[in-house]
Amino acid sequence: MRARVPEFRLGNVLATSFTGTLTERRGNPVERIPTPQRLIDWLAVNGLAVESCTAAQLELARELRESIHAAATAAALQEPLPAPAIQVINDRSAQGRAAAVLTPEGDRQWRLSSASCVEDALSVIAADAISIIAGERDGKLALCASPTCQAAFFDTSQSRTRRWCDMNTCGNRHKKARFIANQRKNSSPA
Ligand SMILES: [Zn+2]
């Protein structure tokens, strides 16, 4: 029997899609990059294809992920950013040699220095995190309203009132729970 691997949650912000590879942090956490191969898969769907990944590189990736999560959470709460998280994000950002390149179609892509350079890919993610935490981009960091999630996400809605990291999962679960609660209320004897 083939082991079931958790699906990815794909948002349109690279850094918070990356932190979304660990979900339900306040409940029963789901690790969505449990193996180097799954990190390779995740990077591929996010335009950062690498050919190989070692266990040590996966560790680096997870360390960066948790650092971005910690810094983004502090930023969302308007608290001071944790120094160790800043250190990791800056180290990863500085140690990559990815180049932004323009395709003939006018799209931006990333070119890594070698096909196995996970560090280059991580530097792109770290730089993306820096741009949202520094408030350079149009949007606002917020925390998911689901008590078992509380993921930091980047709200780019016009009103900046998004409550869920992901409408298809946390948002939907809330909607369903409310629906069931209402049904119970309506069916219980007066
Ligand atoms: Zn959530």
JSON list of N, CA and C in Angstrom, two decimals, residues 60-134:
[
{"chain": "A", "resi": 60, "resn": "LEU", "atom": "N", "xyz": [17.37, 22.59, 6.60]},
{"chain": "A", "resi": 60, "resn": "LEU", "atom": "CA", "xyz": [17.54, 24.03, 6.39]},
{"chain": "A", "resi": 60, "resn": "LEU", "atom": "C", "xyz": [16.21, 24.67, 6.00]},
{"chain": "A", "resi": 61, "resn": "ALA", "atom": "N", "xyz": [15.50, 23.98, 5.12]},
{"chain": "A", "resi": 61, "resn": "ALA", "atom": "CA", "xyz": [14.22, 24.49, 4.64]},
{"chain": "A", "resi": 61, "resn": "ALA", "atom": "C", "xyz": [13.22, 24.61, 5.79]},
{"chain": "A", "resi": 62, "resn": "ARG", "atom": "N", "xyz": [13.17, 23.59, 6.62]},
{"chain": "A", "resi": 62, "resn": "ARG", "atom": "CA", "xyz": [12.21, 23.61, 7.74]},
{"chain": "A", "resi": 62, "resn": "ARG", "atom": "C", "xyz": [12.59, 24.68, 8.76]},
{"chain": "A", "resi": 63, "resn": "GLU", "atom": "N", "xyz": [13.90, 24.86, 8.95]},
{"chain": "A", "resi": 63, "resn": "GLU", "atom": "CA", "xyz": [14.35, 25.90, 9.88]},
{"chain": "A", "resi": 63, "resn": "GLU", "atom": "C", "xyz": [13.92, 27.29, 9.36]},
{"chain": "A", "resi": 64, "resn": "LEU", "atom": "N", "xyz": [14.09, 27.47, 8.05]},
{"chain": "A", "resi": 64, "resn": "LEU", "atom": "CA", "xyz": [13.66, 28.74, 7.46]},
{"chain": "A", "resi": 64, "resn": "LEU", "atom": "C", "xyz": [12.15, 28.90, 7.59]},
{"chain": "A", "resi": 65, "resn": "ARG", "atom": "N", "xyz": [11.43, 27.83, 7.31]},
{"chain": "A", "resi": 65, "resn": "ARG", "atom": "CA", "xyz": [9.97, 27.88, 7.39]},
{"chain": "A", "resi": 65, "resn": "ARG", "atom": "C", "xyz": [9.50, 28.31, 8.78]},
{"chain": "A", "resi": 66, "resn": "GLU", "atom": "N", "xyz": [10.07, 27.70, 9.82]},
{"chain": "A", "resi": 66, "resn": "GLU", "atom": "CA", "xyz": [9.64, 28.04, 11.18]},
{"chain": "A", "resi": 66, "resn": "GLU", "atom": "C", "xyz": [10.06, 29.46, 11.56]},
{"chain": "A", "resi": 67, "resn": "SER", "atom": "N", "xyz": [11.18, 29.91, 11.01]},
{"chain": "A", "resi": 67, "resn": "SER", "atom": "CA", "xyz": [11.63, 31.27, 11.28]},
{"chain": "A", "resi": 67, "resn": "SER", "atom": "C", "xyz": [10.70, 32.29, 10.62]},
{"chain": "A", "resi": 68, "resn": "ILE", "atom": "N", "xyz": [10.30, 31.99, 9.38]},
{"chain": "A", "resi": 68, "resn": "ILE", "atom": "CA", "xyz": [9.35, 32.89, 8.70]},
{"chain": "A", "resi": 68, "resn": "ILE", "atom": "C", "xyz": [8.03, 32.90, 9.46]},
{"chain": "A", "resi": 69, "resn": "HIS", "atom": "N", "xyz": [7.60, 31.71, 9.89]},
{"chain": "A", "resi": 69, "resn": "HIS", "atom": "CA", "xyz": [6.35, 31.63, 10.66]},
{"chain": "A", "resi": 69, "resn": "HIS", "atom": "C", "xyz": [6.43, 32.49, 11.92]},
{"chain": "A", "resi": 70, "resn": "ALA", "atom": "N", "xyz": [7.54, 32.38, 12.65]},
{"chain": "A", "resi": 70, "resn": "ALA", "atom": "CA", "xyz": [7.70, 33.13, 13.90]},
{"chain": "A", "resi": 70, "resn": "ALA", "atom": "C", "xyz": [7.73, 34.64, 13.64]},
{"chain": "A", "resi": 71, "resn": "ALA", "atom": "N", "xyz": [8.48, 35.04, 12.62]},
{"chain": "A", "resi": 71, "resn": "ALA", "atom": "CA", "xyz": [8.61, 36.48, 12.33]},
{"chain": "A", "resi": 71, "resn": "ALA", "atom": "C", "xyz": [7.30, 37.04, 11.79]},
{"chain": "A", "resi": 72, "resn": "ALA", "atom": "N", "xyz": [6.63, 36.28, 10.93]},
{"chain": "A", "resi": 72, "resn": "ALA", "atom": "CA", "xyz": [5.37, 36.76, 10.34]},
{"chain": "A", "resi": 72, "resn": "ALA", "atom": "C", "xyz": [4.28, 36.84, 11.40]},
{"chain": "A", "resi": 73, "resn": "THR", "atom": "N", "xyz": [4.29, 35.89, 12.34]},
{"chain": "A", "resi": 73, "resn": "THR", "atom": "CA", "xyz": [3.30, 35.91, 13.43]},
{"chain": "A", "resi": 73, "resn": "THR", "atom": "C", "xyz": [3.52, 37.15, 14.30]},
{"chain": "A", "resi": 74, "resn": "ALA", "atom": "N", "xyz": [4.79, 37.42, 14.65]},
{"chain": "A", "resi": 74, "resn": "ALA", "atom": "CA", "xyz": [5.10, 38.61, 15.45]},
{"chain": "A", "resi": 74, "resn": "ALA", "atom": "C", "xyz": [4.68, 39.87, 14.70]},
{"chain": "A", "resi": 75, "resn": "ALA", "atom": "N", "xyz": [4.95, 39.91, 13.39]},
{"chain": "A", "resi": 75, "resn": "ALA", "atom": "CA", "xyz": [4.60, 41.10, 12.60]},
{"chain": "A", "resi": 75, "resn": "ALA", "atom": "C", "xyz": [3.08, 41.28, 12.58]},
{"chain": "A", "resi": 76, "resn": "ALA", "atom": "N", "xyz": [2.34, 40.16, 12.44]},
{"chain": "A", "resi": 76, "resn": "ALA", "atom": "CA", "xyz": [0.88, 40.25, 12.41]},
{"chain": "A", "resi": 76, "resn": "ALA", "atom": "C", "xyz": [0.34, 40.77, 13.73]},
{"chain": "A", "resi": 77, "resn": "LEU", "atom": "N", "xyz": [1.01, 40.40, 14.84]},
{"chain": "A", "resi": 77, "resn": "LEU", "atom": "CA", "xyz": [0.57, 40.83, 16.17]},
{"chain": "A", "resi": 77, "resn": "LEU", "atom": "C", "xyz": [1.18, 42.17, 16.57]},
{"chain": "A", "resi": 78, "resn": "GLN", "atom": "N", "xyz": [1.97, 42.73, 15.66]},
{"chain": "A", "resi": 78, "resn": "GLN", "atom": "CA", "xyz": [2.69, 43.99, 15.91]},
{"chain": "A", "resi": 78, "resn": "GLN", "atom": "C", "xyz": [3.56, 43.90, 17.15]},
{"chain": "A", "resi": 79, "resn": "GLU", "atom": "N", "xyz": [4.19, 42.73, 17.28]},
{"chain": "A", "resi": 79, "resn": "GLU", "atom": "CA", "xyz": [5.14, 42.51, 18.37]},
{"chain": "A", "resi": 79, "resn": "GLU", "atom": "C", "xyz": [6.55, 42.60, 17.81]},
{"chain": "A", "resi": 80, "resn": "PRO", "atom": "N", "xyz": [7.57, 42.76, 18.70]},
{"chain": "A", "resi": 80, "resn": "PRO", "atom": "CA", "xyz": [8.95, 42.79, 18.20]},
{"chain": "A", "resi": 80, "resn": "PRO", "atom": "C", "xyz": [9.29, 41.46, 17.50]},
{"chain": "A", "resi": 81, "resn": "LEU", "atom": "N", "xyz": [10.06, 41.56, 16.42]},
{"chain": "A", "resi": 81, "resn": "LEU", "atom": "CA", "xyz": [10.42, 40.35, 15.68]},
{"chain": "A", "resi": 81, "resn": "LEU", "atom": "C", "xyz": [11.46, 39.56, 16.47]},
{"chain": "A", "resi": 82, "resn": "PRO", "atom": "N", "xyz": [11.31, 38.23, 16.58]},
{"chain": "A", "resi": 82, "resn": "PRO", "atom": "CA", "xyz": [12.28, 37.42, 17.31]},
{"chain": "A", "resi": 82, "resn": "PRO", "atom": "C", "xyz": [13.64, 37.42, 16.60]},
{"chain": "A", "resi": 83, "resn": "ALA", "atom": "N", "xyz": [14.69, 37.75, 17.36]},
{"chain": "A", "resi": 83, "resn": "ALA", "atom": "CA", "xyz": [16.04, 37.89, 16.78]},
{"chain": "A", "resi": 83, "resn": "ALA", "atom": "C", "xyz": [16.54, 36.60, 16.10]},
{"chain": "A", "resi": 84, "resn": "PRO", "atom": "N", "xyz": [16.34, 35.41, 16.73]},
{"chain": "A", "resi": 84, "resn": "PRO", "atom": "CA", "xyz": [16.84, 34.20, 16.06]},
{"chain": "A", "resi": 84, "resn": "PRO", "atom": "C", "xyz": [16.17, 33.98, 14.70]},
{"chain": "A", "resi": 85, "resn": "ALA", "atom": "N", "xyz": [14.90, 34.32, 14.59]},
{"chain": "A", "resi": 85, "resn": "ALA", "atom": "CA", "xyz": [14.18, 34.15, 13.32]},
{"chain": "A", "resi": 85, "resn": "ALA", "atom": "C", "xyz": [14.75, 35.10, 12.26]},
{"chain": "A", "resi": 86, "resn": "ILE", "atom": "N", "xyz": [15.01, 36.34, 12.67]},
{"chain": "A", "resi": 86, "resn": "ILE", "atom": "CA", "xyz": [15.59, 37.31, 11.74]},
{"chain": "A", "resi": 86, "resn": "ILE", "atom": "C", "xyz": [16.94, 36.80, 11.22]},
{"chain": "A", "resi": 87, "resn": "GLN", "atom": "N", "xyz": [17.72, 36.24, 12.15]},
{"chain": "A", "resi": 87, "resn": "GLN", "atom": "CA", "xyz": [19.04, 35.73, 11.79]},
{"chain": "A", "resi": 87, "resn": "GLN", "atom": "C", "xyz": [18.95, 34.64, 10.71]},
{"chain": "A", "resi": 88, "resn": "VAL", "atom": "N", "xyz": [18.06, 33.68, 10.93]},
{"chain": "A", "resi": 88, "resn": "VAL", "atom": "CA", "xyz": [17.92, 32.57, 9.97]},
{"chain": "A", "resi": 88, "resn": "VAL", "atom": "C", "xyz": [17.43, 33.10, 8.61]},
{"chain": "A", "resi": 89, "resn": "ILE", "atom": "N", "xyz": [16.43, 33.98, 8.63]},
{"chain": "A", "resi": 89, "resn": "ILE", "atom": "CA", "xyz": [15.89, 34.51, 7.37]},
{"chain": "A", "resi": 89, "resn": "ILE", "atom": "C", "xyz": [17.00, 35.26, 6.61]},
{"chain": "A", "resi": 90, "resn": "ASN", "atom": "N", "xyz": [17.78, 36.06, 7.34]},
{"chain": "A", "resi": 90, "resn": "ASN", "atom": "CA", "xyz": [18.85, 36.82, 6.68]},
{"chain": "A", "resi": 90, "resn": "ASN", "atom": "C", "xyz": [19.96, 35.91, 6.16]},
{"chain": "A", "resi": 91, "resn": "ASP", "atom": "N", "xyz": [20.32, 34.89, 6.95]},
{"chain": "A", "resi": 91, "resn": "ASP", "atom": "CA", "xyz": [21.35, 33.95, 6.49]},
{"chain": "A", "resi": 91, "resn": "ASP", "atom": "C", "xyz": [20.92, 33.26, 5.20]},
{"chain": "A", "resi": 92, "resn": "ARG", "atom": "N", "xyz": [19.66, 32.79, 5.19]},
{"chain": "A", "resi": 92, "resn": "ARG", "atom": "CA", "xyz": [19.18, 32.08, 4.00]},
{"chain": "A", "resi": 92, "resn": "ARG", "atom": "C", "xyz": [19.10, 33.03, 2.81]},
{"chain": "A", "resi": 93, "resn": "SER", "atom": "N", "xyz": [18.67, 34.24, 3.06]},
{"chain": "A", "resi": 93, "resn": "SER", "atom": "CA", "xyz": [18.57, 35.22, 1.98]},
{"chain": "A", "resi": 93, "resn": "SER", "atom": "C", "xyz": [19.95, 35.50, 1.39]},
{"chain": "A", "resi": 94, "resn": "ALA", "atom": "N", "xyz": [20.96, 35.63, 2.27]},
{"chain": "A", "resi": 94, "resn": "ALA", "atom": "CA", "xyz": [22.30, 36.02, 1.82]},
{"chain": "A", "resi": 94, "resn": "ALA", "atom": "C", "xyz": [23.03, 34.88, 1.14]},
{"chain": "A", "resi": 95, "resn": "GLN", "atom": "N", "xyz": [22.66, 33.62, 1.47]},
{"chain": "A", "resi": 95, "resn": "GLN", "atom": "CA", "xyz": [23.46, 32.50, 0.97]},
{"chain": "A", "resi": 95, "resn": "GLN", "atom": "C", "xyz": [22.98, 31.92, -0.36]},
{"chain": "A", "resi": 96, "resn": "GLY", "atom": "N", "xyz": [22.00, 32.53, -0.98]},
{"chain": "A", "resi": 96, "resn": "GLY", "atom": "CA", "xyz": [21.53, 32.01, -2.26]},
{"chain": "A", "resi": 96, "resn": "GLY", "atom": "C", "xyz": [22.04, 32.84, -3.42]},
{"chain": "A", "resi": 97, "resn": "ARG", "atom": "N", "xyz": [22.07, 32.21, -4.59]},
{"chain": "A", "resi": 97, "resn": "ARG", "atom": "CA", "xyz": [22.49, 32.94, -5.79]},
{"chain": "A", "resi": 97, "resn": "ARG", "atom": "C", "xyz": [21.47, 32.74, -6.90]},
{"chain": "A", "resi": 98, "resn": "ALA", "atom": "N", "xyz": [20.23, 33.01, -6.60]},
{"chain": "A", "resi": 98, "resn": "ALA", "atom": "CA", "xyz": [19.19, 32.89, -7.62]},
{"chain": "A", "resi": 98, "resn": "ALA", "atom": "C", "xyz": [19.11, 34.22, -8.37]},
{"chain": "A", "resi": 99, "resn": "ALA", "atom": "N", "xyz": [18.83, 34.12, -9.65]},
{"chain": "A", "resi": 99, "resn": "ALA", "atom": "CA", "xyz": [18.68, 35.34, -10.45]},
{"chain": "A", "resi": 99, "resn": "ALA", "atom": "C", "xyz": [17.27, 35.41, -11.02]},
{"chain": "A", "resi": 100, "resn": "ALA", "atom": "N", "xyz": [16.68, 36.58, -10.92]},
{"chain": "A", "resi": 100, "resn": "ALA", "atom": "CA", "xyz": [15.39, 36.79, -11.58]},
{"chain": "A", "resi": 100, "resn": "ALA", "atom": "C", "xyz": [15.66, 36.96, -13.07]},
{"chain": "A", "resi": 101, "resn": "VAL", "atom": "N", "xyz": [14.93, 36.23, -13.89]},
{"chain": "A", "resi": 101, "resn": "VAL", "atom": "CA", "xyz": [15.09, 36.38, -15.35]},
{"chain": "A", "resi": 101, "resn": "VAL", "atom": "C", "xyz": [13.74, 36.60, -16.00]},
{"chain": "A", "resi": 102, "resn": "LEU", "atom": "N", "xyz": [13.76, 37.30, -17.10]},
{"chain": "A", "resi": 102, "resn": "LEU", "atom": "CA", "xyz": [12.54, 37.63, -17.83]},
{"chain": "A", "resi": 102, "resn": "LEU", "atom": "C", "xyz": [12.41, 36.67, -19.02]},
{"chain": "A", "resi": 103, "resn": "THR", "atom": "N", "xyz": [11.23, 36.08, -19.17]},
{"chain": "A", "resi": 103, "resn": "THR", "atom": "CA", "xyz": [11.02, 35.18, -20.31]},
{"chain": "A", "resi": 103, "resn": "THR", "atom": "C", "xyz": [10.59, 36.01, -21.52]},
{"chain": "A", "resi": 104, "resn": "PRO", "atom": "N", "xyz": [10.68, 35.43, -22.72]},
{"chain": "A", "resi": 104, "resn": "PRO", "atom": "CA", "xyz": [10.23, 36.16, -23.92]},
{"chain": "A", "resi": 104, "resn": "PRO", "atom": "C", "xyz": [8.75, 36.58, -23.81]},
{"chain": "A", "resi": 105, "resn": "GLU", "atom": "N", "xyz": [7.98, 35.81, -23.02]},
{"chain": "A", "resi": 105, "resn": "GLU", "atom": "CA", "xyz": [6.55, 36.13, -22.85]},
{"chain": "A", "resi": 105, "resn": "GLU", "atom": "C", "xyz": [6.33, 37.25, -21.84]},
{"chain": "A", "resi": 106, "resn": "GLY", "atom": "N", "xyz": [7.43, 37.70, -21.23]},
{"chain": "A", "resi": 106, "resn": "GLY", "atom": "CA", "xyz": [7.30, 38.79, -20.28]},
{"chain": "A", "resi": 106, "resn": "GLY", "atom": "C", "xyz": [7.00, 38.35, -18.86]},
{"chain": "A", "resi": 107, "resn": "ASP", "atom": "N", "xyz": [7.25, 37.06, -18.56]},
{"chain": "A", "resi": 107, "resn": "ASP", "atom": "CA", "xyz": [7.05, 36.59, -17.19]},
{"chain": "A", "resi": 107, "resn": "ASP", "atom": "C", "xyz": [8.37, 36.58, -16.44]},
{"chain": "A", "resi": 108, "resn": "ARG", "atom": "N", "xyz": [8.28, 36.72, -15.13]},
{"chain": "A", "resi": 108, "resn": "ARG", "atom": "CA", "xyz": [9.47, 36.62, -14.30]},
{"chain": "A", "resi": 108, "resn": "ARG", "atom": "C", "xyz": [9.66, 35.18, -13.85]},
{"chain": "A", "resi": 109, "resn": "GLN", "atom": "N", "xyz": [10.86, 34.67, -14.05]},
{"chain": "A", "resi": 109, "resn": "GLN", "atom": "CA", "xyz": [11.19, 33.34, -13.53]},
{"chain": "A", "resi": 109, "resn": "GLN", "atom": "C", "xyz": [12.46, 33.42, -12.72]},
{"chain": "A", "resi": 110, "resn": "TRP", "atom": "N", "xyz": [12.74, 32.33, -11.99]},
{"chain": "A", "resi": 110, "resn": "TRP", "atom": "CA", "xyz": [13.98, 32.28, -11.21]},
{"chain": "A", "resi": 110, "resn": "TRP", "atom": "C", "xyz": [14.94, 31.30, -11.83]},
{"chain": "A", "resi": 111, "resn": "ARG", "atom": "N", "xyz": [16.20, 31.72, -11.96]},
{"chain": "A", "resi": 111, "resn": "ARG", "atom": "CA", "xyz": [17.24, 30.81, -12.43]},
{"chain": "A", "resi": 111, "resn": "ARG", "atom": "C", "xyz": [18.18, 30.56, -11.26]},
{"chain": "A", "resi": 112, "resn": "LEU", "atom": "N", "xyz": [18.31, 29.27, -10.90]},
{"chain": "A", "resi": 112, "resn": "LEU", "atom": "CA", "xyz": [19.16, 28.90, -9.77]},
{"chain": "A", "resi": 112, "resn": "LEU", "atom": "C", "xyz": [20.58, 28.65, -10.29]},
{"chain": "A", "resi": 113, "resn": "SER", "atom": "N", "xyz": [21.57, 28.78, -9.39]},
{"chain": "A", "resi": 113, "resn": "SER", "atom": "CA", "xyz": [22.96, 28.66, -9.85]},
{"chain": "A", "resi": 113, "resn": "SER", "atom": "C", "xyz": [23.31, 27.23, -10.26]},
{"chain": "A", "resi": 114, "resn": "SER", "atom": "N", "xyz": [22.65, 26.24, -9.67]},
{"chain": "A", "resi": 114, "resn": "SER", "atom": "CA", "xyz": [22.83, 24.86, -10.14]},
{"chain": "A", "resi": 114, "resn": "SER", "atom": "C", "xyz": [21.54, 24.11, -9.87]},
{"chain": "A", "resi": 115, "resn": "ALA", "atom": "N", "xyz": [21.40, 22.96, -10.54]},
{"chain": "A", "resi": 115, "resn": "ALA", "atom": "CA", "xyz": [20.14, 22.23, -10.48]},
{"chain": "A", "resi": 115, "resn": "ALA", "atom": "C", "xyz": [19.88, 21.60, -9.12]},
{"chain": "A", "resi": 116, "resn": "SER", "atom": "N", "xyz": [20.91, 21.56, -8.28]},
{"chain": "A", "resi": 116, "resn": "SER", "atom": "CA", "xyz": [20.70, 20.92, -6.98]},
{"chain": "A", "resi": 116, "resn": "SER", "atom": "C", "xyz": [20.76, 21.94, -5.85]},
{"chain": "A", "resi": 117, "resn": "CYS", "atom": "N", "xyz": [20.67, 23.21, -6.21]},
{"chain": "A", "resi": 117, "resn": "CYS", "atom": "CA", "xyz": [20.90, 24.22, -5.19]},
{"chain": "A", "resi": 117, "resn": "CYS", "atom": "C", "xyz": [19.62, 24.63, -4.46]},
{"chain": "A", "resi": 118, "resn": "VAL", "atom": "N", "xyz": [19.25, 23.81, -3.49]},
{"chain": "A", "resi": 118, "resn": "VAL", "atom": "CA", "xyz": [18.09, 24.12, -2.66]},
{"chain": "A", "resi": 118, "resn": "VAL", "atom": "C", "xyz": [18.32, 25.47, -1.95]},
{"chain": "A", "resi": 119, "resn": "GLU", "atom": "N", "xyz": [19.57, 25.75, -1.58]},
{"chain": "A", "resi": 119, "resn": "GLU", "atom": "CA", "xyz": [19.88, 27.01, -0.89]},
{"chain": "A", "resi": 119, "resn": "GLU", "atom": "C", "xyz": [19.45, 28.22, -1.74]},
{"chain": "A", "resi": 120, "resn": "ASP", "atom": "N", "xyz": [19.64, 28.12, -3.06]},
{"chain": "A", "resi": 120, "resn": "ASP", "atom": "CA", "xyz": [19.21, 29.23, -3.93]},
{"chain": "A", "resi": 120, "resn": "ASP", "atom": "C", "xyz": [17.70, 29.43, -3.85]},
{"chain": "A", "resi": 121, "resn": "ALA", "atom": "N", "xyz": [16.98, 28.31, -3.89]},
{"chain": "A", "resi": 121, "resn": "ALA", "atom": "CA", "xyz": [15.52, 28.38, -3.82]},
{"chain": "A", "resi": 121, "resn": "ALA", "atom": "C", "xyz": [15.08, 28.97, -2.47]},
{"chain": "A", "resi": 122, "resn": "LEU", "atom": "N", "xyz": [15.77, 28.56, -1.40]},
{"chain": "A", "resi": 122, "resn": "LEU", "atom": "CA", "xyz": [15.41, 29.07, -0.07]},
{"chain": "A", "resi": 122, "resn": "LEU", "atom": "C", "xyz": [15.68, 30.58, 0.02]},
{"chain": "A", "resi": 123, "resn": "SER", "atom": "N", "xyz": [16.70, 31.04, -0.69]},
{"chain": "A", "resi": 123, "resn": "SER", "atom": "CA", "xyz": [17.00, 32.47, -0.64]},
{"chain": "A", "resi": 123, "resn": "SER", "atom": "C", "xyz": [15.88, 33.29, -1.28]},
{"chain": "A", "resi": 124, "resn": "VAL", "atom": "N", "xyz": [15.26, 32.72, -2.31]},
{"chain": "A", "resi": 124, "resn": "VAL", "atom": "CA", "xyz": [14.14, 33.41, -2.97]},
{"chain": "A", "resi": 124, "resn": "VAL", "atom": "C", "xyz": [12.96, 33.49, -1.99]},
{"chain": "A", "resi": 125, "resn": "ILE", "atom": "N", "xyz": [12.72, 32.39, -1.27]},
{"chain": "A", "resi": 125, "resn": "ILE", "atom": "CA", "xyz": [11.62, 32.36, -0.29]},
{"chain": "A", "resi": 125, "resn": "ILE", "atom": "C", "xyz": [11.90, 33.34, 0.85]},
{"chain": "A", "resi": 126, "resn": "ALA", "atom": "N", "xyz": [13.17, 33.35, 1.32]},
{"chain": "A", "resi": 126, "resn": "ALA", "atom": "CA", "xyz": [13.54, 34.26, 2.41]},
{"chain": "A", "resi": 126, "resn": "ALA", "atom": "C", "xyz": [13.34, 35.71, 1.98]},
{"chain": "A", "resi": 127, "resn": "ALA", "atom": "N", "xyz": [13.75, 36.04, 0.75]},
{"chain": "A", "resi": 127, "resn": "ALA", "atom": "CA", "xyz": [13.60, 37.41, 0.26]},
{"chain": "A", "resi": 127, "resn": "ALA", "atom": "C", "xyz": [12.12, 37.78, 0.14]},
{"chain": "A", "resi": 128, "resn": "ASP", "atom": "N", "xyz": [11.29, 36.81, -0.25]},
{"chain": "A", "resi": 128, "resn": "ASP", "atom": "CA", "xyz": [9.86, 37.05, -0.34]},
{"chain": "A", "resi": 128, "resn": "ASP", "atom": "C", "xyz": [9.28, 37.35, 1.05]},
{"chain": "A", "resi": 129, "resn": "ALA", "atom": "N", "xyz": [9.75, 36.57, 2.04]},
{"chain": "A", "resi": 129, "resn": "ALA", "atom": "CA", "xyz": [9.30, 36.80, 3.42]},
{"chain": "A", "resi": 129, "resn": "ALA", "atom": "C", "xyz": [9.72, 38.19, 3.90]},
{"chain": "A", "resi": 130, "resn": "ILE", "atom": "N", "xyz": [10.94, 38.56, 3.57]},
{"chain": "A", "resi": 130, "resn": "ILE", "atom": "CA", "xyz": [11.43, 39.89, 4.00]},
{"chain": "A", "resi": 130, "resn": "ILE", "atom": "C", "xyz": [10.54, 40.98, 3.41]},
{"chain": "A", "resi": 131, "resn": "SER", "atom": "N", "xyz": [10.17, 40.84, 2.15]},
{"chain": "A", "resi": 131, "resn": "SER", "atom": "CA", "xyz": [9.37, 41.91, 1.53]},
{"chain": "A", "resi": 131, "resn": "SER", "atom": "C", "xyz": [7.99, 42.04, 2.16]},
{"chain": "A", "resi": 132, "resn": "ILE", "atom": "N", "xyz": [7.39, 40.91, 2.59]},
{"chain": "A", "resi": 132, "resn": "ILE", "atom": "CA", "xyz": [6.05, 41.06, 3.20]},
{"chain": "A", "resi": 132, "resn": "ILE", "atom": "C", "xyz": [6.15, 41.49, 4.66]},
{"chain": "A", "resi": 133, "resn": "ILE", "atom": "N", "xyz": [7.17, 40.98, 5.38]},
{"chain": "A", "resi": 133, "resn": "ILE", "atom": "CA", "xyz": [7.29, 41.36, 6.79]},
{"chain": "A", "resi": 133, "resn": "ILE", "atom": "C", "xyz": [7.71, 42.83, 6.90]},
{"chain": "A", "resi": 134, "resn": "ALA", "atom": "N", "xyz": [8.51, 43.29, 5.96]},
{"chain": "A", "resi": 134, "resn": "ALA", "atom": "CA", "xyz": [8.95, 44.69, 5.97]},
{"chain": "A", "resi": 134, "resn": "ALA", "atom": "C", "xyz": [7.84, 45.65, 5.52]}
]
